[in-house]
Amino acid sequence: MKIFTNIQLAASIALTHMRTRLKQTIIATVGVTFGITMFVFMVSMIQGINDFLRNIAFEQSPHLRLYNEMQAASGTILDKVQSRAVNMVDHTKPKDVSLNLKDGKEVIQLLQDDPRVLAVSGSIKSQVFYRLGSSTINGTINGIVFENENALFNLQAKLLEGSFQELATTPNSIVMGVNLAKRLNVKTGDQLLLTTEKGNNFYVTVAGIFKTGMSDIDKQESYASINTVQRFMEVPAAYITDIKIKLHDMELAPAFCQELQTKYGFQGSDWRQDNAAIVDGEGFRNFMVYGVSITILLVAGFGIFNILTMMIYEKMKDIAILKAMGFSNGDIRRVFLIQAVIIGTIGALLGLVCGFLATYAISQMPYKSDVMITMDHFPVNYSIVYYISGFSFGIITTTLAGYLPSRKASRLDPITILRG
């Protein structure tokens, strides 16, 4: 009960000090408010952009994929003839390995029955040249079963014009990326010449144009039916080069990928390997955001420290009188700590409100992007974690900023002060 009474009295004195130095109190509170506002605003906005870019990239990337790739020969004819000698051979040619996934269609059927798998699609991918008049552009063509590929990457939502369904009904038809179409100056319904790696030429019709928001895809890739690409490449109907998989839980991808490689003898990669730059860059951006935001809060904390220190110098006689009246060192500390906590609490709460309003305002600003098809406003993240973190850090910072001045005030000698 006595402790409660002491706290009440300390709070009353603290409020009196704050009212008498109202200007400094307001400045300190505004400093905390600004720090929390910028913390919430920056973290919410940049994390929203990170989430948007991550979703765009991962929407176009499977959780794991299986494929075959050319590999350097592990040995030479000399190793067989002179097995005990050290044979040095420069520029060993890659092994002549078929990119076809053996029994790929059977593997796809087995994966479709796996409870871990959300969607799976088999495709065939090949390098080609797109030719129209004097324009020749190197790119790739993907032979797909549209229904399966759409389940993986939601292709229909990325279609700007035309139709993916025509791939199955119109012979030699393709749907190409928007930047590729611009480079070739073609639109839906136009024809162009397509040249395969073997030098075979085919006239194809543009059945549609898509836009993913990923420039590397939009400027060089196109889709056709899997049967069409198999015919272009002169390979059998069982020939596929890629199996792409999405899981119910993407975190299982690395282990599942290793399991499938061991089981079927294919090469493979998971989403972490395929998007290493995005994953690493996201961590760096988060580090920068939190670093800048925490620096702002620390600056606000130093402002409170300076203001409370000035209050102590201005209130030295009051402190001496309080100590002469019987106030203990702990009571004096409480007076200035309570001031810091009040400033921190009010500033943090106002900062959360202002941060939310600033974040909401920018999220409503229209933003037209020629790259991002799904982006019409700035993306933001309203995670409650940022608000809790900002409030907690604001209180901790201001409390620490008030501790040293309060400790100094409690150690003042009242006799020395009163003597002048």
Coordinates of C-alpha atoms in Angstrom, one line a residue:
M1 CA 0.0 0.0 0.0
K2 CA 2.9 2.3 0.8
I3 CA 4.6 1.5 -2.5
F4 CA 1.3 2.3 -4.3
T5 CA 1.0 5.6 -2.5
N6 CA 4.6 6.5 -3.3
I7 CA 4.0 5.7 -7.0
Q8 CA 0.9 7.9 -6.9
L9 CA 2.7 10.8 -5.4
A10 CA 5.7 10.4 -7.8
A11 CA 3.3 10.3 -10.7
S12 CA 1.6 13.5 -9.5
I13 CA 4.9 15.3 -9.2
A14 CA 6.0 14.0 -12.6
L15 CA 2.9 15.3 -14.2
T16 CA 3.4 18.7 -12.5
H17 CA 7.0 18.9 -13.9
M18 CA 5.7 17.9 -17.4
R19 CA 3.0 20.6 -17.3
T20 CA 5.5 23.3 -16.2
R21 CA 7.8 22.3 -19.0
L22 CA 5.0 21.7 -21.5
K23 CA 7.0 22.8 -24.6
Q24 CA 9.9 20.3 -23.9
T25 CA 7.3 17.6 -23.1
I26 CA 5.6 18.1 -26.4
I27 CA 8.9 18.1 -28.3
A28 CA 9.9 14.8 -26.7
T29 CA 6.5 13.2 -27.3
V30 CA 6.6 14.4 -31.0
G31 CA 10.1 12.9 -31.3
V32 CA 8.9 9.5 -30.2
T33 CA 5.7 9.8 -32.3
F34 CA 7.8 10.6 -35.4
G35 CA 10.2 7.6 -34.7
I36 CA 7.3 5.1 -34.3
T37 CA 5.5 6.5 -37.3
M38 CA 8.5 6.1 -39.6
F39 CA 9.2 2.7 -38.1
V40 CA 5.7 1.4 -38.9
F41 CA 5.5 3.2 -42.2
M42 CA 8.8 2.0 -43.6
V43 CA 8.5 -1.6 -42.4
S44 CA 4.9 -2.0 -43.6
M45 CA 5.7 -0.5 -47.0
I46 CA 8.9 -2.2 -47.8
Q47 CA 7.7 -5.5 -46.4
G48 CA 4.6 -5.2 -48.5
I49 CA 6.8 -4.6 -51.6
N50 CA 9.0 -7.6 -50.6
D51 CA 5.9 -9.8 -50.2
F52 CA 4.6 -8.6 -53.6
L53 CA 7.8 -9.3 -55.5
R54 CA 8.2 -12.6 -53.7
N55 CA 4.7 -13.7 -54.7
I56 CA 5.2 -12.6 -58.3
A57 CA 8.5 -14.6 -58.5
F58 CA 7.1 -17.6 -56.7
E59 CA 3.9 -17.6 -58.7
Q60 CA 6.1 -18.2 -61.8
S61 CA 8.3 -20.7 -60.1
P62 CA 7.5 -24.2 -59.0
H63 CA 8.3 -25.4 -55.5
L64 CA 10.6 -28.0 -57.2
R65 CA 11.3 -29.2 -60.6
L66 CA 12.9 -32.3 -62.1
Y67 CA 15.0 -32.2 -65.3
N68 CA 18.1 -33.6 -67.1
E69 CA 21.0 -31.4 -68.0
M70 CA 24.2 -31.7 -70.0
Q71 CA 27.1 -32.7 -67.9
A72 CA 30.9 -32.9 -68.6
A73 CA 32.1 -36.4 -69.2
S74 CA 33.4 -38.0 -66.0
G75 CA 36.2 -39.8 -67.9
T76 CA 37.9 -40.2 -71.2
I77 CA 39.1 -43.1 -73.4
L78 CA 42.6 -42.5 -72.0
D79 CA 41.3 -43.3 -68.5
K80 CA 40.2 -46.7 -69.7
V81 CA 43.4 -47.4 -71.6
Q82 CA 45.8 -46.0 -68.9
S83 CA 43.8 -46.4 -65.8
R84 CA 46.8 -46.1 -63.5
A85 CA 48.2 -43.0 -65.1
V86 CA 47.3 -39.3 -64.5
N87 CA 45.7 -38.2 -67.8
M88 CA 45.2 -34.5 -68.3
V89 CA 42.6 -33.6 -70.9
D90 CA 41.5 -30.0 -71.5
H91 CA 38.1 -28.9 -72.8
T92 CA 36.3 -32.2 -72.3
K93 CA 33.1 -32.2 -74.3
P94 CA 29.8 -32.6 -72.4
K95 CA 28.3 -36.1 -72.4
D96 CA 25.7 -36.8 -75.1
V97 CA 22.8 -37.1 -72.7
S98 CA 19.1 -37.0 -73.7
L99 CA 17.2 -34.3 -72.0
N100 CA 14.1 -36.5 -72.0
L101 CA 12.9 -37.6 -68.6
K102 CA 12.6 -41.4 -68.9
D103 CA 9.0 -42.6 -68.0
G104 CA 8.2 -39.0 -67.3
K105 CA 4.4 -39.4 -67.8
E106 CA 4.3 -42.3 -65.4
V107 CA 6.2 -40.3 -62.8
I108 CA 3.7 -37.4 -63.2
Q109 CA 0.8 -39.8 -62.5
L110 CA 2.5 -41.1 -59.4
L111 CA 3.2 -37.6 -58.2
Q112 CA -0.5 -36.6 -58.7
D113 CA -1.4 -39.3 -56.2
D114 CA 1.1 -38.1 -53.6
P115 CA -0.7 -36.3 -50.7
R116 CA 2.1 -33.8 -50.4
V117 CA 1.6 -32.6 -54.0
L118 CA -0.8 -29.7 -54.8
A119 CA -0.2 -29.6 -58.6
V120 CA 2.2 -31.1 -61.1
S121 CA 2.8 -30.5 -64.8
G122 CA 5.1 -32.0 -67.4
S123 CA 6.4 -29.8 -70.2
I124 CA 9.0 -29.7 -73.0
K125 CA 11.2 -26.6 -73.3
S126 CA 13.4 -25.8 -76.2
Q127 CA 15.6 -22.9 -77.5
V128 CA 14.2 -21.3 -80.7
F129 CA 14.6 -18.3 -82.9
Y130 CA 11.6 -16.0 -83.6
R131 CA 11.7 -14.4 -87.0
L132 CA 9.6 -11.7 -88.5
G133 CA 11.0 -9.8 -91.5
S134 CA 14.5 -8.7 -90.5
S135 CA 13.9 -9.2 -86.8
T136 CA 15.4 -12.4 -85.3
I137 CA 15.1 -12.9 -81.5
N138 CA 16.5 -15.8 -79.5
G139 CA 14.1 -17.2 -77.0
T140 CA 12.4 -20.3 -75.6
I141 CA 9.2 -22.1 -76.3
N142 CA 7.4 -24.2 -73.7
G143 CA 5.2 -27.1 -74.7
I144 CA 2.5 -27.5 -72.1
V145 CA -0.8 -29.1 -71.2
F146 CA -2.6 -25.9 -70.4
E147 CA -4.9 -27.2 -67.7
N148 CA -1.9 -28.6 -65.7
E149 CA 0.3 -25.6 -66.2
N150 CA -2.6 -23.2 -65.3
A151 CA -3.1 -25.1 -62.0
L152 CA 0.6 -24.4 -61.2
F153 CA 1.0 -20.8 -62.4
N154 CA -2.5 -19.4 -63.0
L155 CA -1.7 -18.5 -66.6
Q156 CA -5.2 -17.5 -67.4
A157 CA -5.0 -14.5 -65.0
K158 CA -1.9 -13.3 -66.9
L159 CA -3.4 -13.3 -70.4
L160 CA -3.7 -9.8 -71.9
E161 CA -5.4 -10.8 -75.1
G162 CA -6.3 -14.0 -77.1
S163 CA -6.8 -17.4 -75.6
F164 CA -4.8 -20.3 -74.3
Q165 CA -7.5 -22.7 -75.3
E166 CA -6.5 -22.1 -79.0
L167 CA -3.2 -23.9 -78.4
A168 CA -5.1 -27.2 -78.4
T169 CA -7.4 -26.4 -81.3
T170 CA -5.3 -24.2 -83.7
P171 CA -2.3 -25.9 -85.4
N172 CA 1.1 -24.2 -84.8
S173 CA -0.3 -21.6 -82.5
I174 CA 1.6 -19.9 -79.6
V175 CA 0.9 -17.5 -76.8
M176 CA 3.9 -15.2 -76.3
G177 CA 5.2 -12.7 -73.6
V178 CA 4.2 -9.1 -74.0
N179 CA 7.8 -7.8 -74.3
L180 CA 8.6 -10.4 -76.9
A181 CA 5.5 -9.4 -78.9
K182 CA 6.6 -5.7 -78.7
R183 CA 10.2 -6.6 -79.8
L184 CA 8.7 -8.5 -82.8
N185 CA 6.0 -5.9 -83.4
V186 CA 3.2 -8.6 -83.6
K187 CA -0.3 -8.9 -82.1
T188 CA -2.8 -11.6 -81.8
G189 CA -3.6 -13.2 -85.1
D190 CA -0.2 -12.4 -86.7
Q191 CA 2.0 -15.0 -88.2
L192 CA 5.8 -15.3 -87.8
L193 CA 8.6 -17.8 -88.6
L194 CA 10.0 -20.0 -85.8
T195 CA 13.3 -21.8 -86.3
T196 CA 14.3 -24.7 -84.0
E197 CA 17.8 -25.7 -82.8
K198 CA 17.9 -28.3 -85.6
G199 CA 17.3 -25.5 -88.2
N200 CA 13.7 -26.6 -89.0
N201 CA 11.3 -23.7 -89.9
F202 CA 7.7 -23.5 -89.0
Y203 CA 5.1 -20.7 -89.5
V204 CA 3.2 -20.1 -86.2
T205 CA 0.2 -18.0 -85.4
V206 CA 0.1 -15.7 -82.3
A207 CA -3.0 -17.0 -80.4
G208 CA -2.5 -14.6 -77.4
I209 CA -0.2 -12.4 -75.4
F210 CA 0.6 -12.8 -71.7
K211 CA 2.3 -10.7 -69.0
T212 CA 3.8 -12.2 -65.9
G213 CA 5.6 -9.1 -64.6
M214 CA 8.9 -10.9 -64.8
S215 CA 10.9 -9.2 -67.6
D216 CA 13.1 -12.3 -68.3
I217 CA 10.0 -14.3 -69.0
D218 CA 8.0 -11.7 -70.8
K219 CA 10.7 -10.8 -73.3
Q220 CA 11.8 -14.2 -74.6
E221 CA 9.3 -17.0 -73.7
S222 CA 6.2 -18.4 -75.4
Y223 CA 3.8 -21.3 -74.8
A224 CA 2.4 -23.9 -77.3
S225 CA 0.7 -27.2 -76.8
I226 CA 3.0 -30.0 -75.9
N227 CA 2.2 -31.9 -79.0
T228 CA 3.1 -28.9 -81.2
V229 CA 6.5 -28.5 -79.6
Q230 CA 7.2 -32.3 -79.8
R231 CA 6.4 -32.1 -83.5
F232 CA 8.7 -29.1 -83.9
M233 CA 11.6 -30.9 -82.2
E234 CA 10.8 -34.2 -84.0
V235 CA 10.6 -36.2 -80.8
P236 CA 8.1 -38.9 -79.7
A237 CA 4.9 -38.1 -77.8
A238 CA 6.5 -39.4 -74.5
Y239 CA 9.3 -36.9 -74.7
I240 CA 9.2 -34.3 -71.8
T241 CA 12.1 -32.3 -70.4
D242 CA 10.7 -30.8 -67.2
I243 CA 8.4 -31.9 -64.4
K244 CA 7.2 -29.0 -62.3
I245 CA 5.6 -29.5 -58.9
K246 CA 3.9 -27.3 -56.3
L247 CA 3.4 -28.7 -52.8
H248 CA 0.8 -28.0 -50.1
D249 CA 3.8 -27.0 -47.9
M250 CA 6.6 -25.4 -49.8
E251 CA 9.1 -25.9 -46.9
L252 CA 9.0 -29.6 -47.7
A253 CA 10.5 -28.9 -51.2
P254 CA 14.3 -29.4 -50.5
A255 CA 13.8 -32.8 -48.8
F256 CA 11.2 -33.9 -51.3
C257 CA 13.4 -32.8 -54.2
Q258 CA 16.3 -34.9 -52.9
E259 CA 14.0 -37.9 -52.4
L260 CA 12.7 -37.7 -56.0
Q261 CA 16.3 -37.3 -57.4
T262 CA 17.4 -40.4 -55.6
K263 CA 14.3 -42.4 -56.6
Y264 CA 14.2 -41.5 -60.3
G265 CA 17.8 -40.5 -61.1
F266 CA 16.8 -37.0 -62.4
Q267 CA 18.5 -33.7 -61.6
G268 CA 16.4 -31.3 -59.6
S269 CA 16.2 -28.0 -57.8
D270 CA 13.8 -26.4 -55.3
W271 CA 12.4 -22.9 -54.9
R272 CA 15.2 -21.8 -52.6
Q273 CA 17.9 -22.6 -55.3
D274 CA 15.9 -21.2 -58.1
N275 CA 15.1 -17.9 -56.3
A276 CA 18.3 -17.5 -54.3
A277 CA 18.8 -13.9 -55.3
I278 CA 15.3 -13.0 -54.1
V279 CA 15.6 -14.9 -50.8
D280 CA 19.0 -13.3 -50.0
G281 CA 17.9 -9.9 -51.2
E282 CA 14.8 -10.0 -49.0
G283 CA 16.9 -10.6 -45.9
F284 CA 19.2 -7.7 -46.8
R285 CA 16.3 -5.3 -47.4
N286 CA 14.7 -6.2 -44.1
F287 CA 18.0 -5.6 -42.3
M288 CA 18.3 -2.1 -43.9
V289 CA 14.7 -1.2 -43.0
Y290 CA 15.0 -2.3 -39.4
G291 CA 18.4 -0.7 -39.1
V292 CA 17.1 2.7 -40.3
S293 CA 13.9 2.5 -38.3
I294 CA 15.7 1.6 -35.1
T295 CA 18.2 4.4 -35.6
I296 CA 15.2 6.8 -35.8
L297 CA 13.9 5.5 -32.6
L298 CA 17.3 5.8 -30.9
V299 CA 17.5 9.4 -32.0
A300 CA 14.1 10.0 -30.5
G301 CA 15.4 8.3 -27.3
F302 CA 18.5 10.6 -27.2
G303 CA 16.1 13.6 -27.5
I304 CA 14.2 12.4 -24.4
F305 CA 17.5 11.9 -22.6
N306 CA 18.5 15.5 -23.2
I307 CA 15.2 16.9 -22.3
L308 CA 15.0 15.0 -19.0
T309 CA 18.6 16.0 -18.2
M310 CA 17.7 19.6 -18.7
M311 CA 14.7 19.2 -16.5
I312 CA 16.9 17.9 -13.7
Y313 CA 19.2 20.9 -13.9
E314 CA 16.2 23.2 -13.9
K315 CA 14.5 21.3 -11.0
M316 CA 17.5 20.9 -8.8
K317 CA 16.1 23.0 -6.0
D318 CA 12.8 21.1 -6.2
I319 CA 14.7 17.8 -6.0
A320 CA 16.6 19.1 -3.0
I321 CA 13.4 20.1 -1.2
L322 CA 11.8 16.7 -2.0
K323 CA 14.8 14.9 -0.5
A324 CA 14.9 17.2 2.5
M325 CA 11.2 16.4 3.1
G326 CA 12.1 12.7 3.3
F327 CA 11.8 11.5 -0.3
S328 CA 14.2 8.6 -0.9
N329 CA 16.5 8.1 -3.9
G330 CA 14.0 5.5 -5.2
D331 CA 11.2 8.1 -5.1
I332 CA 13.2 10.6 -7.0
R333 CA 14.1 8.0 -9.6
R334 CA 10.4 7.2 -10.0
V335 CA 9.5 10.8 -10.7
F336 CA 11.7 11.0 -13.7
L337 CA 11.2 7.5 -14.9
I338 CA 7.4 8.0 -14.8
Q339 CA 7.9 11.1 -17.0
A340 CA 9.9 9.1 -19.5
V341 CA 7.3 6.3 -19.5
I342 CA 4.4 8.7 -20.0
I343 CA 6.2 10.5 -22.9
G344 CA 7.1 7.1 -24.4
T345 CA 3.5 5.7 -24.0
I346 CA 1.8 8.7 -25.5
G347 CA 4.3 9.1 -28.3
A348 CA 4.2 5.4 -29.1
L349 CA 0.4 5.3 -29.3
L350 CA 0.3 8.4 -31.4
G351 CA 3.1 6.9 -33.6
L352 CA 1.1 3.7 -34.2
V353 CA -2.0 5.7 -35.2
C354 CA 0.0 8.1 -37.5
G355 CA 2.0 5.1 -38.9
F356 CA -1.2 3.3 -39.8
L357 CA -2.8 6.4 -41.4
A358 CA 0.4 7.0 -43.4
T359 CA 0.5 3.4 -44.5
Y360 CA -3.1 3.3 -45.4
A361 CA -2.8 6.6 -47.4
I362 CA 0.0 5.3 -49.5
S363 CA -1.8 1.9 -50.1
Q364 CA -4.7 3.9 -51.6
M365 CA -2.5 5.8 -54.0
P366 CA -3.0 4.5 -57.6
Y367 CA 0.1 3.2 -59.2
K368 CA 0.2 2.2 -62.8
S369 CA 3.1 -0.2 -63.7
D370 CA 4.1 -1.3 -67.2
V371 CA 5.9 -4.2 -65.6
M372 CA 3.6 -5.5 -62.9
I373 CA 0.3 -6.6 -64.3
T374 CA -1.4 -7.1 -61.0
M375 CA -0.1 -3.9 -59.3
D376 CA -2.5 -0.9 -59.3
H377 CA -1.7 0.4 -55.8
F378 CA 1.3 0.3 -53.6
P379 CA 1.5 -3.0 -51.7
V380 CA 1.7 -2.7 -47.9
N381 CA 1.8 -5.2 -45.1
Y382 CA -0.4 -4.5 -42.0
S383 CA 1.1 -7.3 -39.8
I384 CA 0.3 -6.7 -36.2
V385 CA 3.9 -7.7 -35.4
Y386 CA 5.2 -4.4 -36.7
Y387 CA 2.8 -2.4 -34.4
I388 CA 3.7 -4.5 -31.4
S389 CA 7.4 -4.2 -32.1
G390 CA 7.2 -0.5 -32.7
F391 CA 5.2 0.1 -29.4
S392 CA 7.5 -2.1 -27.4
F393 CA 10.7 -0.6 -28.7
G394 CA 9.3 2.9 -28.2
I395 CA 8.6 2.2 -24.5
I396 CA 11.9 0.4 -24.0
T397 CA 13.9 3.2 -25.7
T398 CA 12.2 6.0 -23.7
T399 CA 12.5 4.1 -20.4
L400 CA 16.2 3.6 -20.9
A401 CA 16.5 7.2 -22.0
G402 CA 14.9 8.3 -18.7
Y403 CA 16.8 5.9 -16.5
L404 CA 20.2 7.7 -16.5
P405 CA 18.8 11.2 -15.8
S406 CA 16.6 9.7 -13.0
R407 CA 19.6 7.9 -11.5
K408 CA 21.6 11.1 -11.6
A409 CA 18.8 13.1 -10.0
S410 CA 18.5 10.5 -7.1
R411 CA 22.2 10.9 -6.3
L412 CA 22.1 14.7 -5.9
D413 CA 23.1 16.0 -2.5
P414 CA 20.2 18.3 -1.2
I415 CA 22.5 20.2 1.2
T416 CA 25.0 21.1 -1.5
I417 CA 22.2 22.3 -3.8
L418 CA 20.4 24.4 -1.1
R419 CA 23.8 26.0 -0.1
G420 CA 24.2 27.0 -3.8

